CSV table of C-alpha atoms and ligand atoms in Angstrom, one decimal:
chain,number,residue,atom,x,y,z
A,1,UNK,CA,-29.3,14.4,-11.1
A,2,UNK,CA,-28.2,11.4,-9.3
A,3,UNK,CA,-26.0,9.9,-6.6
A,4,UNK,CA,-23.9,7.3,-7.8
A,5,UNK,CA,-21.7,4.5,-6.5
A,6,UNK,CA,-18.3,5.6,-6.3
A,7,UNK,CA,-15.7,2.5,-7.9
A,8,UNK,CA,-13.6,0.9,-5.1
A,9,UNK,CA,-10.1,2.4,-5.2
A,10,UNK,CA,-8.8,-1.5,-5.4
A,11,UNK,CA,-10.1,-4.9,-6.8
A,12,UNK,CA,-12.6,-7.0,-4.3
A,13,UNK,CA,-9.8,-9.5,-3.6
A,14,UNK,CA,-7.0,-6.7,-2.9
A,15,UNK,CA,-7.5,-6.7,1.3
A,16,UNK,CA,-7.3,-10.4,1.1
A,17,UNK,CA,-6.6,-12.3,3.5
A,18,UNK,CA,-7.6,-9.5,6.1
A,19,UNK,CA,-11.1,-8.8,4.6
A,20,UNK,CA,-11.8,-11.4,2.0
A,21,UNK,CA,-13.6,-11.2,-1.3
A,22,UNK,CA,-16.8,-11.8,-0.9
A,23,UNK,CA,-17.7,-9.8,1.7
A,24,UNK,CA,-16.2,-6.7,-0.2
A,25,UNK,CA,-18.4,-8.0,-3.0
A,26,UNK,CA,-21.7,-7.6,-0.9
A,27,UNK,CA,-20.7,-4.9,0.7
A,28,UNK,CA,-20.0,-2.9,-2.2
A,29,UNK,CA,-22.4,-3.4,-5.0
A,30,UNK,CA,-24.9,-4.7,-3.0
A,31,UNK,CA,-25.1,-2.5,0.6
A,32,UNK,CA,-23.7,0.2,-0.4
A,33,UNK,CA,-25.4,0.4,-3.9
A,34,UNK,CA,-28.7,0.2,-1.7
A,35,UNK,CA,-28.4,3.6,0.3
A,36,UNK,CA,-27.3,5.4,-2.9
A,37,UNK,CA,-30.5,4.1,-5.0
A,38,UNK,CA,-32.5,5.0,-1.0
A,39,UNK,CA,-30.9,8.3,-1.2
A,40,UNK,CA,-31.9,8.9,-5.1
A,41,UNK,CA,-35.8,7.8,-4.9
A,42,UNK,CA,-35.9,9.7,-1.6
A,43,UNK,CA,-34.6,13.1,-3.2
A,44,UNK,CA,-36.1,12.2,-6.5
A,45,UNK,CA,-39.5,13.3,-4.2
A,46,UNK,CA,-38.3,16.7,-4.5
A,47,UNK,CA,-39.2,18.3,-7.8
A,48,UNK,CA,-39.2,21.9,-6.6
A,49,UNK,CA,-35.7,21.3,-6.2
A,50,UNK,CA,-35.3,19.9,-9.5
A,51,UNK,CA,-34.5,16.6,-8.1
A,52,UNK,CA,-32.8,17.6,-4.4
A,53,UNK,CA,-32.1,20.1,-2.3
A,54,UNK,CA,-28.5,21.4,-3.7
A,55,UNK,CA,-29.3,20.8,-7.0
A,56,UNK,CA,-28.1,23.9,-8.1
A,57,UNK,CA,-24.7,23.0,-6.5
A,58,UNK,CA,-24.7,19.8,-7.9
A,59,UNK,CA,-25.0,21.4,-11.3
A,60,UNK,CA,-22.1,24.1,-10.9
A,61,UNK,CA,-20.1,20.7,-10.8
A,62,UNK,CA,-19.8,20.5,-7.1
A,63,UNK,CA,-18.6,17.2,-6.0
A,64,UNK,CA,-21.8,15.2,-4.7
A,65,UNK,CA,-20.0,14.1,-1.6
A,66,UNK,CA,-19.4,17.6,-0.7
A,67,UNK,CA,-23.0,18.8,-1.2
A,68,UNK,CA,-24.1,15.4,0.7
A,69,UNK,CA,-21.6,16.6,3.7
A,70,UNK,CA,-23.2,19.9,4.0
A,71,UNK,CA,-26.9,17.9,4.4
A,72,UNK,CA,-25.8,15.7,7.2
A,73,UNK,CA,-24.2,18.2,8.5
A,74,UNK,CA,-27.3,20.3,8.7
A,75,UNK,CA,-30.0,18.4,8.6
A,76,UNK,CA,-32.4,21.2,8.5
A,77,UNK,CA,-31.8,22.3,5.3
A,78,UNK,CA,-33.2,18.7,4.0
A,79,UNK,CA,-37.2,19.0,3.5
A,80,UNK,CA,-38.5,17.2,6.4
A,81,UNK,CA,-40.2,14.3,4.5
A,82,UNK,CA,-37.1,12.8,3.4
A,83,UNK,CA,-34.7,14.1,6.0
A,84,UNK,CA,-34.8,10.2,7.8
A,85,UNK,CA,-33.9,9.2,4.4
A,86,UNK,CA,-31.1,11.3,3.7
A,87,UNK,CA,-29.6,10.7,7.3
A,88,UNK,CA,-29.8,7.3,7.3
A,89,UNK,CA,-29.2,6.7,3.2
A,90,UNK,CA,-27.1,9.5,2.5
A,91,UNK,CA,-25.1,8.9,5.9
A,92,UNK,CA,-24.7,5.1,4.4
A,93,UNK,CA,-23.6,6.6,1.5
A,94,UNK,CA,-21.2,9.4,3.1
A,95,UNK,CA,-19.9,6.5,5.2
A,96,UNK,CA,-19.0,3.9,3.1
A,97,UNK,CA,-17.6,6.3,0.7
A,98,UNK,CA,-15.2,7.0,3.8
A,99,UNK,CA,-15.0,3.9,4.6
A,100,UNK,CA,-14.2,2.2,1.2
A,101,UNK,CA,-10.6,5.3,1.2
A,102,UNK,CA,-9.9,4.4,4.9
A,103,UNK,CA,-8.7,1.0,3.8
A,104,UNK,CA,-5.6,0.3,1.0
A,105,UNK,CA,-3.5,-3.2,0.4
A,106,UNK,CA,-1.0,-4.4,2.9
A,107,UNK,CA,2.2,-2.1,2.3
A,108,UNK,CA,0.1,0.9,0.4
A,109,UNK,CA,-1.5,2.7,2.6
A,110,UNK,CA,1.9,3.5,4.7
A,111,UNK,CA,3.9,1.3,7.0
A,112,UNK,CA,1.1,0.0,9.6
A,113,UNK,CA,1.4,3.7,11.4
A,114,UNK,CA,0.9,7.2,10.6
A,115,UNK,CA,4.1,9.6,9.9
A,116,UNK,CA,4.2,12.7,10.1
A,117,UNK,CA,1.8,15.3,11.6
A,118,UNK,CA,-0.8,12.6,12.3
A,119,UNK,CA,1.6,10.4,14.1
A,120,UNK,CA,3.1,14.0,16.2
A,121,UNK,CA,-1.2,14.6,16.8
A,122,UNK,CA,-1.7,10.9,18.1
A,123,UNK,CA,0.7,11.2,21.0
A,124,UNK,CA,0.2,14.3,21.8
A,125,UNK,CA,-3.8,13.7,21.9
A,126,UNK,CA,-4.2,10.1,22.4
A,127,UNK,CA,-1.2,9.2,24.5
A,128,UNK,CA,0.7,7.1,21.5
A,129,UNK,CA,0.0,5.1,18.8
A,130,UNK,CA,-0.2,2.0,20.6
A,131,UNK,CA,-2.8,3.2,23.2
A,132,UNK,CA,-5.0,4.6,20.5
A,133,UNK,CA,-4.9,1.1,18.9
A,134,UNK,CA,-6.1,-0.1,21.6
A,135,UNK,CA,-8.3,2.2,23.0
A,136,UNK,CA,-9.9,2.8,19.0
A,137,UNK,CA,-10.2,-1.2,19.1
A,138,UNK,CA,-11.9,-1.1,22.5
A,139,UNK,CA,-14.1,1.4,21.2
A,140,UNK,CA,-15.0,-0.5,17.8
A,141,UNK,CA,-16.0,-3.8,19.5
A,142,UNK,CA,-17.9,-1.7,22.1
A,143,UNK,CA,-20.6,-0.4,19.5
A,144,UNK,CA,-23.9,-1.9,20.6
A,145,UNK,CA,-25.5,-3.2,17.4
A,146,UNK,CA,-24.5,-1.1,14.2
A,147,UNK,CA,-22.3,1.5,13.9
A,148,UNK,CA,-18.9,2.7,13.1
A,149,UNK,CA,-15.9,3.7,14.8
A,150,UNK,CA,-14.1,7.0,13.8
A,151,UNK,CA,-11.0,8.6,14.6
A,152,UNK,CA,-11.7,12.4,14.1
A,153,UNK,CA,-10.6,16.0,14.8
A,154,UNK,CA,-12.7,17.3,17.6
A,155,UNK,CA,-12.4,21.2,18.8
A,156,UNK,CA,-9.4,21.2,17.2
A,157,UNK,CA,-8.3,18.0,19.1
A,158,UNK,CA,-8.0,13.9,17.8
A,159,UNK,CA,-10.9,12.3,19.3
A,160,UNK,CA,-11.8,8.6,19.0
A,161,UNK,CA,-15.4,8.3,18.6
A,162,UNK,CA,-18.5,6.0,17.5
A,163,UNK,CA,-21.5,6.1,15.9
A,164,UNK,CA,-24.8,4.1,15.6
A,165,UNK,CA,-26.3,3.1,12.6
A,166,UNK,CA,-25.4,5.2,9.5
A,167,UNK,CA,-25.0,8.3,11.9
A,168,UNK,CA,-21.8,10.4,10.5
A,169,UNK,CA,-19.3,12.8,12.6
A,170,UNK,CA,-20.1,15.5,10.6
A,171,UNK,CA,-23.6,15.9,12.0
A,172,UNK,CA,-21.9,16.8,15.3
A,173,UNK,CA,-19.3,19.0,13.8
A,174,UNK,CA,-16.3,16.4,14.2
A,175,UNK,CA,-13.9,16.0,10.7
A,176,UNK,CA,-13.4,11.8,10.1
A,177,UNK,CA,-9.8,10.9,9.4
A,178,UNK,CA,-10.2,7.6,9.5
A,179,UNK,CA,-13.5,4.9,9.9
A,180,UNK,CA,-14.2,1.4,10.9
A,181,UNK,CA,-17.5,0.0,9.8
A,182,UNK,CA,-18.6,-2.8,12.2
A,183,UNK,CA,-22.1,-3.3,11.0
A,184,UNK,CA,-22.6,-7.3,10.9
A,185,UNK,CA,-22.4,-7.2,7.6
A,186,UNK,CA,-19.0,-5.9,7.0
A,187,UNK,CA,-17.5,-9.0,8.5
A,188,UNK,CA,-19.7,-11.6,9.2
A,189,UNK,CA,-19.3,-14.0,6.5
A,190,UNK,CA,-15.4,-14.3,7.1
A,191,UNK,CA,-15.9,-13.8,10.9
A,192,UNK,CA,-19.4,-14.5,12.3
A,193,UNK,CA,-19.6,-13.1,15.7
A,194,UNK,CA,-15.7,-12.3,16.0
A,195,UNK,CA,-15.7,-8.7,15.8
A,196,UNK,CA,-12.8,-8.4,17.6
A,197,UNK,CA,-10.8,-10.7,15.0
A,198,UNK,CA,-12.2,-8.0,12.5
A,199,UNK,CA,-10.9,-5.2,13.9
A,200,UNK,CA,-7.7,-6.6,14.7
A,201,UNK,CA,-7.3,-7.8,11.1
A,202,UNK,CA,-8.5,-4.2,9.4
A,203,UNK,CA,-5.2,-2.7,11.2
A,204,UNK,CA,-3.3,-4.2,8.2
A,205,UNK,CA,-5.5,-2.8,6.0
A,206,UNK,CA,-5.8,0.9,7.3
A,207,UNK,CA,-4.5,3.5,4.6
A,208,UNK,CA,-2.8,5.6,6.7
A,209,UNK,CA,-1.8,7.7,3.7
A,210,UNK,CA,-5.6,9.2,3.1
A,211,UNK,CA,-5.8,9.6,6.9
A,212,UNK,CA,-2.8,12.1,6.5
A,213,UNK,CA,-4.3,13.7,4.0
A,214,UNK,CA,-7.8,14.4,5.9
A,215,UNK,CA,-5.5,15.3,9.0
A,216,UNK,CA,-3.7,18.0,6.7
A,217,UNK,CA,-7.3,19.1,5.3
A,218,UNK,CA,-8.9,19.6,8.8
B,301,MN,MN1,-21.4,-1.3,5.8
């Protein structure tokens, strides 16, 4: 019983010229592949378990992203050894997963701005789409070191909020619609330091479709 590393819903080149290639190369088969194989040899410690904790939910064909949202969100039901593992790997894994949906090429992922329900929550919540743009890109460039930036549903409410390292919402009891990764490594190649060019480029990337969706779900 294993973790694996979910395909990307689109080719490397599709976000082009917004997030180019390469970087989703890297980021994709190599960081990402890294915290799955971390997660797996952590768990893998665990034969009790018959390889993890959940295996026996893993086996009645739940889906492994569900069983790895219950860990981070209770952290306590992880044996202790490899409960640093699973945050930090299995939150890398969790949130890239995320991340990899949150994103879609120009013109699929919606018309630059949610519809719907979403669009109804943002102004009531967030005061308008065009202050949470700016207040989520505020918020994104204002991570110190590495983290993500989320928007997610809060007590019932949208809330915009951030993250450090490969921390996840779910451990506070928040449901991600929507994530930013601004780890150095997700744009540094195309953009060095320039994290605000990053984040003002991933706008016309963002599948506001899938955030919908979540919105609907939570
Ligand atoms: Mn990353």
């Amino acid at each position: 019983m294993k973790f694996e590393l979910p395909k990307l819903p689109y080719a490397y080149d599709a976000l082009e010229p917004y997030i180019d290639s390469r970087t989703m190369e890297l980021h994709h088969a190599k960081h990402h592949r890294a915290y799955v194989d971390k997660l797996n040899a952590a768990i893998e410690k665990h034969p009790a378990y018959d390889g993890a904790p959940a295996a026996d939910e893993f086996k009645a064909g739940k889906p492994e992203l569900r069983v790895l949202e219950e860990w981070l969100a209770d952290p306590n039901s992880v044996p202790e050894d490899v409960r640093a593992a699973v945050r930090n790997n299995g939150g890398g894994h969790f949130n890239h997963s995320f991340f990899w949906k949150s994103m879609a090429p120009t013109g699929q992922g919606g018309r630059g701005e949610p519809e719907g329900r979403l669009s109804e929550a943002i102004e009531k919540s967030l005061g308008g789409f065009a202050k949470f743009k700016e207040d989520f890109s505020k918020a994104a460039a204002g991570v110190f070191g590495s983290g993500w930036a989320w928007l997610a549903v809060e007590n019932g409410n949208l809330a915009i909020v951030t993250t450090s390292n490969q921390d996840s919402p779910i451990a506070k009891g928040q449901k991600p619609l929507l994530c930013l990764d601004v780890w150095e490594h997700a744009y540094y190649l195309k953009y060095q330091n320039r994290r605000p060019e990053y984040i003002d480029a991933w706008w016309n990337v963002v599948n506001w479709r899938e955030a919908e969706r979540n919105f609907e779900v939570a």
